[in-house]
Coordinates of C-alpha atoms in Angstrom, one line a residue:
Chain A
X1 CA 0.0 0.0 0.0
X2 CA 1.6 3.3 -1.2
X3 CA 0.1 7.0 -1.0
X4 CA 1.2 9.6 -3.1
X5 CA 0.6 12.8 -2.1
X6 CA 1.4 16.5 -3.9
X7 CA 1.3 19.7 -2.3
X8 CA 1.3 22.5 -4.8
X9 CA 1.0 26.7 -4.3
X10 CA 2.7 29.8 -4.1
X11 CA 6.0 30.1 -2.4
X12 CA 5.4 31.8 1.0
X13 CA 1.8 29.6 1.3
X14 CA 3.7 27.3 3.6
X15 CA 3.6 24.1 1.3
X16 CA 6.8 23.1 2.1
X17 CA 5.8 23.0 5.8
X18 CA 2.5 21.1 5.7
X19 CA 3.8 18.4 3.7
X20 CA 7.3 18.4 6.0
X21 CA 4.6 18.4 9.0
X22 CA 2.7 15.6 8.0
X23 CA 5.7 13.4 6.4
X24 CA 7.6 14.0 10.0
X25 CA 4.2 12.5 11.8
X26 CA 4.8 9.5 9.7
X27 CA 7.7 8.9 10.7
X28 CA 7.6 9.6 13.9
X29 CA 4.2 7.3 14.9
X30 CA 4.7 4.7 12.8
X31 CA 6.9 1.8 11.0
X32 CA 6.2 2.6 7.5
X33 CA 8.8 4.3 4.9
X34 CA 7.9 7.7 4.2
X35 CA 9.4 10.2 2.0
X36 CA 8.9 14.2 1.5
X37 CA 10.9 15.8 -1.5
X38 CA 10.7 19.5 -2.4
X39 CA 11.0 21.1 -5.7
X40 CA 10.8 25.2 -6.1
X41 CA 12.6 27.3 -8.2
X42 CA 15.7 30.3 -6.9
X43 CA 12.8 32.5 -5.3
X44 CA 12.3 32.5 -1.5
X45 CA 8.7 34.0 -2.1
X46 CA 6.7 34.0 -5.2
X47 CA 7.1 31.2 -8.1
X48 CA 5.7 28.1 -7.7
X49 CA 6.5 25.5 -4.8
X50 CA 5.4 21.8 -4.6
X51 CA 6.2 19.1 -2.5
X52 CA 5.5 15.0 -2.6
X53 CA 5.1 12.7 0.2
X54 CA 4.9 9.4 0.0
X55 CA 3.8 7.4 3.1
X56 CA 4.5 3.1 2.0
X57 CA 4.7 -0.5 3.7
X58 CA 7.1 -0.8 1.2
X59 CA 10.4 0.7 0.2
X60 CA 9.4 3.9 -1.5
X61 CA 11.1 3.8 -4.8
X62 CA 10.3 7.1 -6.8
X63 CA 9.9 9.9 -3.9
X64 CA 8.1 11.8 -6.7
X65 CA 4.9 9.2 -8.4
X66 CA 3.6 9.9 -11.4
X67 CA 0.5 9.4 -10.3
X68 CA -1.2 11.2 -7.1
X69 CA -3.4 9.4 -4.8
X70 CA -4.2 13.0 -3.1
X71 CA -3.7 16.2 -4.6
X72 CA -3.7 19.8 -2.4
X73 CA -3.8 22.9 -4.3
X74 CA -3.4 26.1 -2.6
X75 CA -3.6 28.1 -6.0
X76 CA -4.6 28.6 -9.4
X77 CA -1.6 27.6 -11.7
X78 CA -0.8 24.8 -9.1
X79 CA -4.4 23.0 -10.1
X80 CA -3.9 23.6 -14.3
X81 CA -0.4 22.1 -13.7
X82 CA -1.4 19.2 -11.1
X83 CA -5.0 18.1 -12.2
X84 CA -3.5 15.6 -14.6
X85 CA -1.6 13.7 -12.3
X86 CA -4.4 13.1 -9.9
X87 CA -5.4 9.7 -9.7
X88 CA -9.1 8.2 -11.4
X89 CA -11.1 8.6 -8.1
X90 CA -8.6 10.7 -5.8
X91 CA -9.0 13.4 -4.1
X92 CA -8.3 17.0 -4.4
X93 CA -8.4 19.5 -1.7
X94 CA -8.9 23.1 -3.1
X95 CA -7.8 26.5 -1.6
X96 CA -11.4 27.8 -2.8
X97 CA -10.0 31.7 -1.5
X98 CA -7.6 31.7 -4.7
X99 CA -8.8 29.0 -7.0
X100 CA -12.0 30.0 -9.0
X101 CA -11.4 28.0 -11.8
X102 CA -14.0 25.2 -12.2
X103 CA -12.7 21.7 -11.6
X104 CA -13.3 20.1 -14.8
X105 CA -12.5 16.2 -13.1
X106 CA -15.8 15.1 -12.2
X107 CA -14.3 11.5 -11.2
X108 CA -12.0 13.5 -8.2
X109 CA -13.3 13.9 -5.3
X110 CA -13.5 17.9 -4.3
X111 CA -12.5 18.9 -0.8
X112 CA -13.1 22.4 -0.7
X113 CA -12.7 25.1 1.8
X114 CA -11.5 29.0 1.8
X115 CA -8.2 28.4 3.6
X116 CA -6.7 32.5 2.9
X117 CA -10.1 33.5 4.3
X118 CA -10.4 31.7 7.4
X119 CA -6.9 32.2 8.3
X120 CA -7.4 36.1 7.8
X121 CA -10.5 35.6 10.1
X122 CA -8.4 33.9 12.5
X123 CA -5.9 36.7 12.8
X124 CA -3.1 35.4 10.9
X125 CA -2.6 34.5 6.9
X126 CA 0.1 32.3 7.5
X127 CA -1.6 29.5 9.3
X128 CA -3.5 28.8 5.9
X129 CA -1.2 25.7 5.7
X130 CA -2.1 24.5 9.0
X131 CA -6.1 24.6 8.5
X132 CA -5.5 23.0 5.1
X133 CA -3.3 20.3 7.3
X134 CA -6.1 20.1 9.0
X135 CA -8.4 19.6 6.7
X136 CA -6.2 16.7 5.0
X137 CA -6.3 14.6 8.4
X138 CA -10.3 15.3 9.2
X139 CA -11.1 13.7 5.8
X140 CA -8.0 11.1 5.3
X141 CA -7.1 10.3 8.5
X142 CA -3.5 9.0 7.2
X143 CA -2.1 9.6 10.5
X144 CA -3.7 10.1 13.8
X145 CA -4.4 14.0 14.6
X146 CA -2.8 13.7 18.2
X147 CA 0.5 12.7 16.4
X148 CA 0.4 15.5 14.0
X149 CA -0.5 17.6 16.3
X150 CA 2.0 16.8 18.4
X151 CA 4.9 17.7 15.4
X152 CA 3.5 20.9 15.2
X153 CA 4.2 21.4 18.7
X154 CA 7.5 20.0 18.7
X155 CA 8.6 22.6 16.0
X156 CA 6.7 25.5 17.4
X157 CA 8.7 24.5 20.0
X158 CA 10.9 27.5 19.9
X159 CA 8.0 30.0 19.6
X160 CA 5.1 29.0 22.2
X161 CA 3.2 32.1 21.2
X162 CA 2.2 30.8 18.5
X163 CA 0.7 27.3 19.6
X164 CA -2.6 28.8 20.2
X165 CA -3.6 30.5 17.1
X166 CA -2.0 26.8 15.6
X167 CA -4.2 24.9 17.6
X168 CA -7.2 26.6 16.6
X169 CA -6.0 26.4 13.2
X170 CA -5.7 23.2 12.7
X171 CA -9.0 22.2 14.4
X172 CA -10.6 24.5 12.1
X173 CA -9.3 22.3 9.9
X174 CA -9.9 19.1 11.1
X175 CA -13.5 20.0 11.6
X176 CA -14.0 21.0 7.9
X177 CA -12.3 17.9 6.6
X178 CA -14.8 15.7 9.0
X179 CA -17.8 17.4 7.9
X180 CA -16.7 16.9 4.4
X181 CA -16.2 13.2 4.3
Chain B
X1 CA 18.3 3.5 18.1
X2 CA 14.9 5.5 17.0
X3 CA 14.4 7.0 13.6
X4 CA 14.7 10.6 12.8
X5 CA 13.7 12.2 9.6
X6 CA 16.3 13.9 8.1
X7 CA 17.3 15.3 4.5
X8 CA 20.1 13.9 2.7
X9 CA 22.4 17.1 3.2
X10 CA 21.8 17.2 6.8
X11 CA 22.2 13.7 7.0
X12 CA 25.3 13.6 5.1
X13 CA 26.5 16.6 7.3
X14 CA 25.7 15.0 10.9
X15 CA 27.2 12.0 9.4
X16 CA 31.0 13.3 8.7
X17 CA 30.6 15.0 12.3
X18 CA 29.6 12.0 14.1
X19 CA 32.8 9.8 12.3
X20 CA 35.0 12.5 13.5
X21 CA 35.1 15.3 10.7
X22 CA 36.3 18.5 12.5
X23 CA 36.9 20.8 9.6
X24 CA 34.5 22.1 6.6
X25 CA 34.7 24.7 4.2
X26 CA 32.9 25.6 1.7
X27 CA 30.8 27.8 -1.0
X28 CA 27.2 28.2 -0.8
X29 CA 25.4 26.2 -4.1
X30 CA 21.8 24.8 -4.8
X31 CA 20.7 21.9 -4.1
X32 CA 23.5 21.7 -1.3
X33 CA 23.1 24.4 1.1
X34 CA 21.2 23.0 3.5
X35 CA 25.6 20.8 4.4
X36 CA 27.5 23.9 4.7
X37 CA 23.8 25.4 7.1
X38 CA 24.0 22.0 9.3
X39 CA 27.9 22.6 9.7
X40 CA 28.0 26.0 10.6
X41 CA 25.5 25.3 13.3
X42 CA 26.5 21.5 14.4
X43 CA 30.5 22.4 14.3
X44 CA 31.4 24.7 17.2
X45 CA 29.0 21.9 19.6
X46 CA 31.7 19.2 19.0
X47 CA 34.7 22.3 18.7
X48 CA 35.2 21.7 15.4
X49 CA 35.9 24.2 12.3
X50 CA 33.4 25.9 10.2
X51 CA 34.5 28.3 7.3
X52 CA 32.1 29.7 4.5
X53 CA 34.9 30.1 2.1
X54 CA 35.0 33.4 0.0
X55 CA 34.8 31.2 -2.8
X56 CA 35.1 27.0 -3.9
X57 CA 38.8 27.3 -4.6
X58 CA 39.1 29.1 -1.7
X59 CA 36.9 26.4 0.4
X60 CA 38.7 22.9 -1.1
X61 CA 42.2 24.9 -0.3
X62 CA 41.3 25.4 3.1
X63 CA 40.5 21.3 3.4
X64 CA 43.6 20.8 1.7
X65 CA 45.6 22.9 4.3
X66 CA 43.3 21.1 7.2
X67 CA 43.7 17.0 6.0
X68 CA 47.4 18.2 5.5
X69 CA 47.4 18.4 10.0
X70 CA 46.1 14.7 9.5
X71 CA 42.2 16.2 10.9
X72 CA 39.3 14.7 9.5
X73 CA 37.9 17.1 6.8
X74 CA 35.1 17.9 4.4
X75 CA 33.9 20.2 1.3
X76 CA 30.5 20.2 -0.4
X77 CA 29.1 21.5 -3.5
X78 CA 27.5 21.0 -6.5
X79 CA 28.4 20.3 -10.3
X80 CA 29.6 23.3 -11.4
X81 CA 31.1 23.8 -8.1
X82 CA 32.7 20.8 -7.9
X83 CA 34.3 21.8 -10.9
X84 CA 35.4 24.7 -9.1
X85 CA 37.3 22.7 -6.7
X86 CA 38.8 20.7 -9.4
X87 CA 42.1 22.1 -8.8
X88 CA 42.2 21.4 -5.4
X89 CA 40.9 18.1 -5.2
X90 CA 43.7 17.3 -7.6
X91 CA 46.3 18.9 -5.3
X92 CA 44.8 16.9 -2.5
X93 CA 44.8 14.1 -4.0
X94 CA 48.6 14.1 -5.4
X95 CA 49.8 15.4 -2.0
X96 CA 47.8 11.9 -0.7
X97 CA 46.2 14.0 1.6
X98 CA 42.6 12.1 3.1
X99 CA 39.8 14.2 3.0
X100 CA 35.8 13.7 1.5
X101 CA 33.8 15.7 -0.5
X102 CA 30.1 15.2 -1.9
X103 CA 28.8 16.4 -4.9
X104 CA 25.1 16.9 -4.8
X105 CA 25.0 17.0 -8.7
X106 CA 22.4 19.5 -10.5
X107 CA 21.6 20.1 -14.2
X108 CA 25.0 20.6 -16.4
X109 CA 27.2 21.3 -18.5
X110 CA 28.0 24.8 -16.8
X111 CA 25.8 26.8 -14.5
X112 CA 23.0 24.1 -15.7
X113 CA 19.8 24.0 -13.3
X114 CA 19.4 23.4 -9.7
X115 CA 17.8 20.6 -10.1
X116 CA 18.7 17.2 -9.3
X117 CA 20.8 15.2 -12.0
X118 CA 23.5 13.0 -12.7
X119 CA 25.3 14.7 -15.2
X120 CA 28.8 14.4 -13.4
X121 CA 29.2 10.6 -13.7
X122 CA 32.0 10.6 -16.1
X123 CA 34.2 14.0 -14.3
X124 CA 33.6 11.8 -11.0
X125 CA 34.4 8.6 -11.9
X126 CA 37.3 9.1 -14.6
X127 CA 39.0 13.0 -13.9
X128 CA 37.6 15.2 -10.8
X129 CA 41.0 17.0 -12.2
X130 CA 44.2 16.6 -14.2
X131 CA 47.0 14.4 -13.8
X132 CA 45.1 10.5 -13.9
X133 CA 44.3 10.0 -10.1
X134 CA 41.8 7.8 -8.9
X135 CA 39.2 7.7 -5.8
X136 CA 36.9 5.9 -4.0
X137 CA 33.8 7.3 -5.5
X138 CA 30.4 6.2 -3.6
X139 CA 26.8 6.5 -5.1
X140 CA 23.9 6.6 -2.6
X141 CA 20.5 5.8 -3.4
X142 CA 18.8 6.4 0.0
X143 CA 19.0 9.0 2.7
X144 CA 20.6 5.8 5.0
X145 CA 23.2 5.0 2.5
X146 CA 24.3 8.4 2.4
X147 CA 24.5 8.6 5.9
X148 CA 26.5 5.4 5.9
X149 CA 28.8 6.1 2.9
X150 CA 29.5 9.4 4.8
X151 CA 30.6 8.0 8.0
X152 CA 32.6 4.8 6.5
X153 CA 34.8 7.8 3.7
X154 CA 36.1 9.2 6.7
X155 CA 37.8 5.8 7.2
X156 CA 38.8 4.8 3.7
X157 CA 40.3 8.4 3.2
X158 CA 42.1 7.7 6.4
X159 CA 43.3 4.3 5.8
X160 CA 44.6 5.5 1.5
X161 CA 45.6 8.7 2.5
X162 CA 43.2 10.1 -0.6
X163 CA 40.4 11.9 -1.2
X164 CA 36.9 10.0 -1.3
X165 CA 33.8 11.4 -3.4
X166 CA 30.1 10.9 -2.1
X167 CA 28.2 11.5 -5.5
X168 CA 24.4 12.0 -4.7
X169 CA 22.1 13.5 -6.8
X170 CA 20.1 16.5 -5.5
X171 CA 17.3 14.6 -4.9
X172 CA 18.8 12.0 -2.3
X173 CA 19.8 15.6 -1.1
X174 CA 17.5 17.2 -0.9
X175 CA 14.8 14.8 -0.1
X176 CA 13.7 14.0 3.8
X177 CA 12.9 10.3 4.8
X178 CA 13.7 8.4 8.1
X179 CA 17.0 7.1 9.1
X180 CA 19.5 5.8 12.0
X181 CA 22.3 7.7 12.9
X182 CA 25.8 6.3 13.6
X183 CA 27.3 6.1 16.8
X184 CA 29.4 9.5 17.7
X185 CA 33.3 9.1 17.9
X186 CA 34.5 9.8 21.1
X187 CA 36.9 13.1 21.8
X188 CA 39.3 10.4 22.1
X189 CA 38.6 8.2 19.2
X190 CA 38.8 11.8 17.1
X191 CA 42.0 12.7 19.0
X192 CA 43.1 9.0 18.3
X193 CA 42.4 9.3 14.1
X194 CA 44.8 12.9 14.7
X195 CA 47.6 10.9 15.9
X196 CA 47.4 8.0 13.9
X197 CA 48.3 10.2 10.9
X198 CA 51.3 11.7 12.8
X199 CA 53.8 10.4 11.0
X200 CA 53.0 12.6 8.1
X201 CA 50.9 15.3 9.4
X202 CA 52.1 18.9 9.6
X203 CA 51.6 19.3 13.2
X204 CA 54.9 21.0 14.3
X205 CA 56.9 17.9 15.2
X206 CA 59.7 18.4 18.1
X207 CA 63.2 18.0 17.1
X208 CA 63.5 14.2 17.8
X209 CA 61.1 13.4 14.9
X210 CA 61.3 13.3 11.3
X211 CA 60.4 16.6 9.8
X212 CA 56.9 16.0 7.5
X213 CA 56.1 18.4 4.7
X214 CA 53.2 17.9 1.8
X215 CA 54.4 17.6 -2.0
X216 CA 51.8 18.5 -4.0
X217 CA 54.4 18.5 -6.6
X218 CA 56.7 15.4 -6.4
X219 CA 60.3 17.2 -6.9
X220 CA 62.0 14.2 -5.6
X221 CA 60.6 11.7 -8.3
X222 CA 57.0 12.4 -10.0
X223 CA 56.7 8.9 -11.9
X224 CA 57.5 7.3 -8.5
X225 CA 54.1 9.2 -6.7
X226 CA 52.6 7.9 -9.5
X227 CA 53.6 4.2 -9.5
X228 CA 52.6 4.7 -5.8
X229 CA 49.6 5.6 -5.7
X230 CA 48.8 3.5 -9.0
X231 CA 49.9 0.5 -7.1
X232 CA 47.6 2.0 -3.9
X233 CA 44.3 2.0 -6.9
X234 CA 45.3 -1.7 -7.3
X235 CA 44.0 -2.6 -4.1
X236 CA 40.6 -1.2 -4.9
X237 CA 38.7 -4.5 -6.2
X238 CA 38.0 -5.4 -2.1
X239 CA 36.1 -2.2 -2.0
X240 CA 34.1 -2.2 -4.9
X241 CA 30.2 -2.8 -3.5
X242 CA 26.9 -3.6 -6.0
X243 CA 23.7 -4.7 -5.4
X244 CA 21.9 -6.9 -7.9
X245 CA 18.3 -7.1 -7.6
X246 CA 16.3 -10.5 -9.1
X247 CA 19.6 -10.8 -11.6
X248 CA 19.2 -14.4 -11.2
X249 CA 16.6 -15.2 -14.2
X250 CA 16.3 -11.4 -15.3
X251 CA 16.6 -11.4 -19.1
X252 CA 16.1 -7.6 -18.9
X253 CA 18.6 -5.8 -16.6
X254 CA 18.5 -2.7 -15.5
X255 CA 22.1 -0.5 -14.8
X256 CA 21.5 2.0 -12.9
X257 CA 22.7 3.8 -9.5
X258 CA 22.1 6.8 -7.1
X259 CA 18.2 8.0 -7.3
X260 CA 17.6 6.2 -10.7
X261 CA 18.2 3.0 -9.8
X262 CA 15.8 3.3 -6.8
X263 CA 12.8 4.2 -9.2
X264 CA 14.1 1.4 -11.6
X265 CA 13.6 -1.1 -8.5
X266 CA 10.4 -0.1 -7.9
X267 CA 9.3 -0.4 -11.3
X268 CA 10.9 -3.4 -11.2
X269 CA 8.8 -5.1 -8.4
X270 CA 5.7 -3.5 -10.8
X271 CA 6.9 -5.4 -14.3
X272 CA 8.3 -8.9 -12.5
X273 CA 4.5 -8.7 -11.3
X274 CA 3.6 -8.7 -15.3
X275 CA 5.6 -11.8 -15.7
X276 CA 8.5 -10.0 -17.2
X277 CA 11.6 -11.1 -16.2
X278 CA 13.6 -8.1 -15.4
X279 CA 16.3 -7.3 -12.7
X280 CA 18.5 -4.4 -11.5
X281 CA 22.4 -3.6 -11.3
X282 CA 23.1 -1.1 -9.0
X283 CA 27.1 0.2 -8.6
X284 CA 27.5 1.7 -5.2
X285 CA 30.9 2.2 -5.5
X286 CA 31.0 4.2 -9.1
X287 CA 34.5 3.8 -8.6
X288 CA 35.8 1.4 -8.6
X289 CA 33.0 -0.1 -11.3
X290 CA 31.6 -3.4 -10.5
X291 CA 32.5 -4.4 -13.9
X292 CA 32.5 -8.6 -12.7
X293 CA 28.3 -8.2 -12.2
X294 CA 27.8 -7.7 -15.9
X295 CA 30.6 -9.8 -16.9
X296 CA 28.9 -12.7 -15.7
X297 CA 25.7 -12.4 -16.5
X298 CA 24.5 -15.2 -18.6
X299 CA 23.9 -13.7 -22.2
X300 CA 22.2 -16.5 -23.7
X301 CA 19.9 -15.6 -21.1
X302 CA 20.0 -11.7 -21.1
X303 CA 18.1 -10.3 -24.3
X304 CA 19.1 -6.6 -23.1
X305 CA 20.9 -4.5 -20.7
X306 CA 18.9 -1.2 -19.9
X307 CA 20.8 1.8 -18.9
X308 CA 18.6 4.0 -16.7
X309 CA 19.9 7.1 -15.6
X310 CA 19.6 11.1 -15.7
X311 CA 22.4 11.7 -18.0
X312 CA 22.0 13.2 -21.8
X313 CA 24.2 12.3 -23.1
X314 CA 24.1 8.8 -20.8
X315 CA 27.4 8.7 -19.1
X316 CA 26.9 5.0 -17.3
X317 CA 26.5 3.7 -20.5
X318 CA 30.3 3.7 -21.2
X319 CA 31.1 1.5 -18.3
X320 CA 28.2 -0.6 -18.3
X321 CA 29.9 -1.6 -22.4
X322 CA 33.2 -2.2 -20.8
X323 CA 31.2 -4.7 -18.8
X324 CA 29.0 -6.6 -21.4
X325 CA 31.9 -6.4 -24.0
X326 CA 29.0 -6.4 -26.8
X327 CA 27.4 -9.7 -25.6
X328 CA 24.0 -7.7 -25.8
X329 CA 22.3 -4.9 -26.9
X330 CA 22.2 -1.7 -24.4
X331 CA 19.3 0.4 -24.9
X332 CA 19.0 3.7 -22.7
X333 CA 16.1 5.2 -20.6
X334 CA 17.1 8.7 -19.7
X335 CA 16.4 12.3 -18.4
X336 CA 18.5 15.5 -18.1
X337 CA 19.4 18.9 -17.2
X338 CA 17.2 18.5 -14.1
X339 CA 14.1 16.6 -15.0
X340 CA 13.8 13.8 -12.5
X341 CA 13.3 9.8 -13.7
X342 CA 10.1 8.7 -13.2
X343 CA 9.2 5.2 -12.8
X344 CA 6.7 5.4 -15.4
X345 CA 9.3 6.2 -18.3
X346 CA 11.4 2.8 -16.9
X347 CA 8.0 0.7 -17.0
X348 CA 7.5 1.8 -20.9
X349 CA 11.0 1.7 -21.7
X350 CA 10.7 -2.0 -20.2
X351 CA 8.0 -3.2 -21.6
X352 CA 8.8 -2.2 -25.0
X353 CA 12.4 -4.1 -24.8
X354 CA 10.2 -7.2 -23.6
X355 CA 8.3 -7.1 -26.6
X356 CA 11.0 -6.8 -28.9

């Protein structure tokens, strides 16, 4: 059993994190392999970023697939580039603040939510990574929240301040991805 | 011990510190930033040396000056930065002076990309500089075997007096996946690797031992260095390490090594469950080339050798021929200039042999 997963957005949306988030999880609560690999271009912010985790039983081979079992978009160009690779079936989770473009897969299945907007209304337009984290774990449930949860913390470590706007953050998240299942 | 999850350069990095490596300089580069980041942070904890270099030359110079004390040292880069360091690595490696350096290759010739590639086989494996010498070159294809490669040069550089290349790609670099750490040396296992190169270190001797100096020119008698450390390169064939995968019956094999070959095996597992009979060579060491796996591969049984790598032109390919000395066809499956093997393009590339 092998899940491929693709995180896809602007630099600066915090793509790199989420996926590093939940790949670390992985690894940390369970025996399977798991792999995250990056790819952006020279920019720190702007340009296109997009990561890959693969969570296996088995060895992972390529820690890139071809073919995505999930897909998360967090913008526009991200979902024209990414749509093809999305499994027959999968699932896509939608940044529905940025992308307006109709989803023209009727196989996928559409997780939707206005990540930029809820993290605006929760103060703070970086956690939009966190409550789309959250959303990923409401509806897959790939790894248990409490573990994930529990990375987070361990890397806030440093800043404390910022574990309760996290917290709520991600159970925004986890509440959407729930009532979306 | 539990698993951490770690990226290849960080791994690589905490690696050469926990086998002793008390020196590194080097010369910022994509995808190999994140060695030079881990070192200037994890270095001064163990009172070791970190130096950002004001340039490569400058960087594999300063290594050169630090093995030539007989401490455990390191340089990084990538591709075009390696070539950079060409000079020195040469130097280093006439003087006989141990120290490792990884290439965390990107897209080529010149500047090329920053994405991950492995365009540097042949500069690696046959010249990292003038004058014809020879290392231990090591190709990992996971994080672990990175880690592991890392820790073990230390000890081969050690034990040839020569410099020993860790050629990963910039994915193994720059991707995360869990992995065990090696035990840390002691102070006094890193003091003991110091004085075990004593007797040609320059450490300021006292007056009642022989004086040591380093010759990166050999005034005294070039062709004898050479015969030397030619004779030293003769030893090599207990080193050289390969894994073959389902070789046994294959009448497909794949050659392949570093992040290729890891998407070839997985393709693999996918094709042998077709019924095609298909099976993997992997060189670990690059160099020296485990020319004996292909040498003795059955070819009334082998239809086709497939070379699998992200090289264009393919690079492999010219020591893979050494190997099957024309006993079969060699067809190529390849990418370049920073586009990254997929597994699909190896499932195609064998299924369309099989049906030839």
């Amino acid at each position: 059993m092998e899940t491929n997963l693709c995180v896809a957005g602007f630099g600066g949306q915090g793509v790199m994190t989420l996926g590093k988030f939940l790949a670390e999880a992985t690894c940390d609560s369970t025996d399977k392999n798991v792999t995250f690999f990056p790819s952006y271009g020279a920019e720190q912010r702007g340009g296109t970023a997009n990561c890959f985790v693969v969570i296996s039983d088995e060895m992972v081979g390529a820690p890139l697939g071809d073919v995505m079992d999930d897909l998360i978009v967090m913008n526009e160009p991200s979902l024209d580039r990414f749509i093809g690779t999305l499994k027959e079936g999968g699932t896509l989770f939608v940044n529905s603040s940025i992308v307006k473009g109709e989803i023209t897969r009727k196989d996928a299945k559409v997780v939707s939510a206005p990540v930029t907007e809820l993290a605006l209304e929760l103060g703070n337009a970086k956690v939009l990574n966190v409550i789309m984290l959250g959303i990923y774990i409401g509806y897959t449930e790939v790894v248990s929240l409490e573990v994930v949860w529990g990375t987070i913390e361990h890397k806030l470590g440093k800043k404390p301040k910022l574990l309760p706007l996290n917290k709520e953050a991600f159970e925004k998240g986890l509440a959407i991805g729930r009532s979306q299942r | 011990m539990a698993r951490v999850f770690m990226k290849g350069c960080e791994a690589i990095a905490e690696a050469a510190v926990r086998a002793g490596c008390r020196f590194f300089a080097g010369y910022p580069i994509t995808p190999q930033n994140e060695i030079p980041e881990y070192f200037a942070r994890r270095m001064p904890e163990v009172g070791g040396i970190f130096v950002q270099g004001e340039s490569e030359v400058a960087s594999i110079n300063m290594v050169y000056g630090a093995g030539s004390t007989g401490t455990r040292s390191m340089t990084s880069s990538s591709s075009c930065g390696i070539s950079l360091k060409s000079e020195g690595i040469s130097y280093c490696a006439s003087a006989r002076i141990p120290m490792v350096f990884a290439n965390i290759s990107r897209g080529g010739p010149g500047v090329g990309s920053i994405h991950p590639a492995q365009q540097d086989y042949l500069q690696a494996t046959k010249a990292s500089g003038n004058g014809g010498f020879e290392m231990l070159v090591f190709a990992p294809s996971t994080v672990q075997e990175a880690i592991d490669m890392t820790y073990n040069a230390f000890e081969y550089a050690q034990r040839d007096r020569n410099p020993v290349l860790i050629l990963c790609d910039g994915v193994i670099g720059t991707m995360m996946e869990p992995v065990k750490l090696p035990e840390m040396k002691t102070d006094e296992e890193v003091a003991a690797f110091k004085e075990g190169n004593k007797e040609w270190a320059c450490i300021g001797h006292g007056k009642d031992v022989k004086r040591s100096w380093i010759e990166p020119g050999h005034w005294r008698g070039q062709e004898d260095a050479n015969i030397e450390a030619a004779a030293m390169y003769e030893t090599w064939d207990k080193d050289v390490q390969v894994e073959e995968y389902l070789v046994e019956d294959a009448q497909i094999v794949i050659a392949a090594y570093g992040i290729s070959a890891r998407v070839a095996k997985s393709a693999i597992d996918i094709l042998r469950k077709e019924g095609i009979k298909v099976g993997l060579i992997r060189p670990i060491t690059v160099h020296p080339f485990p020319y004996h796996s292909f040498e003795k591969l059955d070819y009334s049984r082998v239809k086709a050798i497939l070379d699998v790598e992200m090289s264009i032109p393919a690079q492999l390919i010219y020591d893979v021929k050494l190997g099957v000395n024309n006993r079969c066809p060699i067809e190529t499956c390849l990418r370049s200039g920073g586009q990254i093997m997929s597994r699909d393009a190896v499932l195609d590339a064998v299924r369309k042999l099989n049906e030839k």
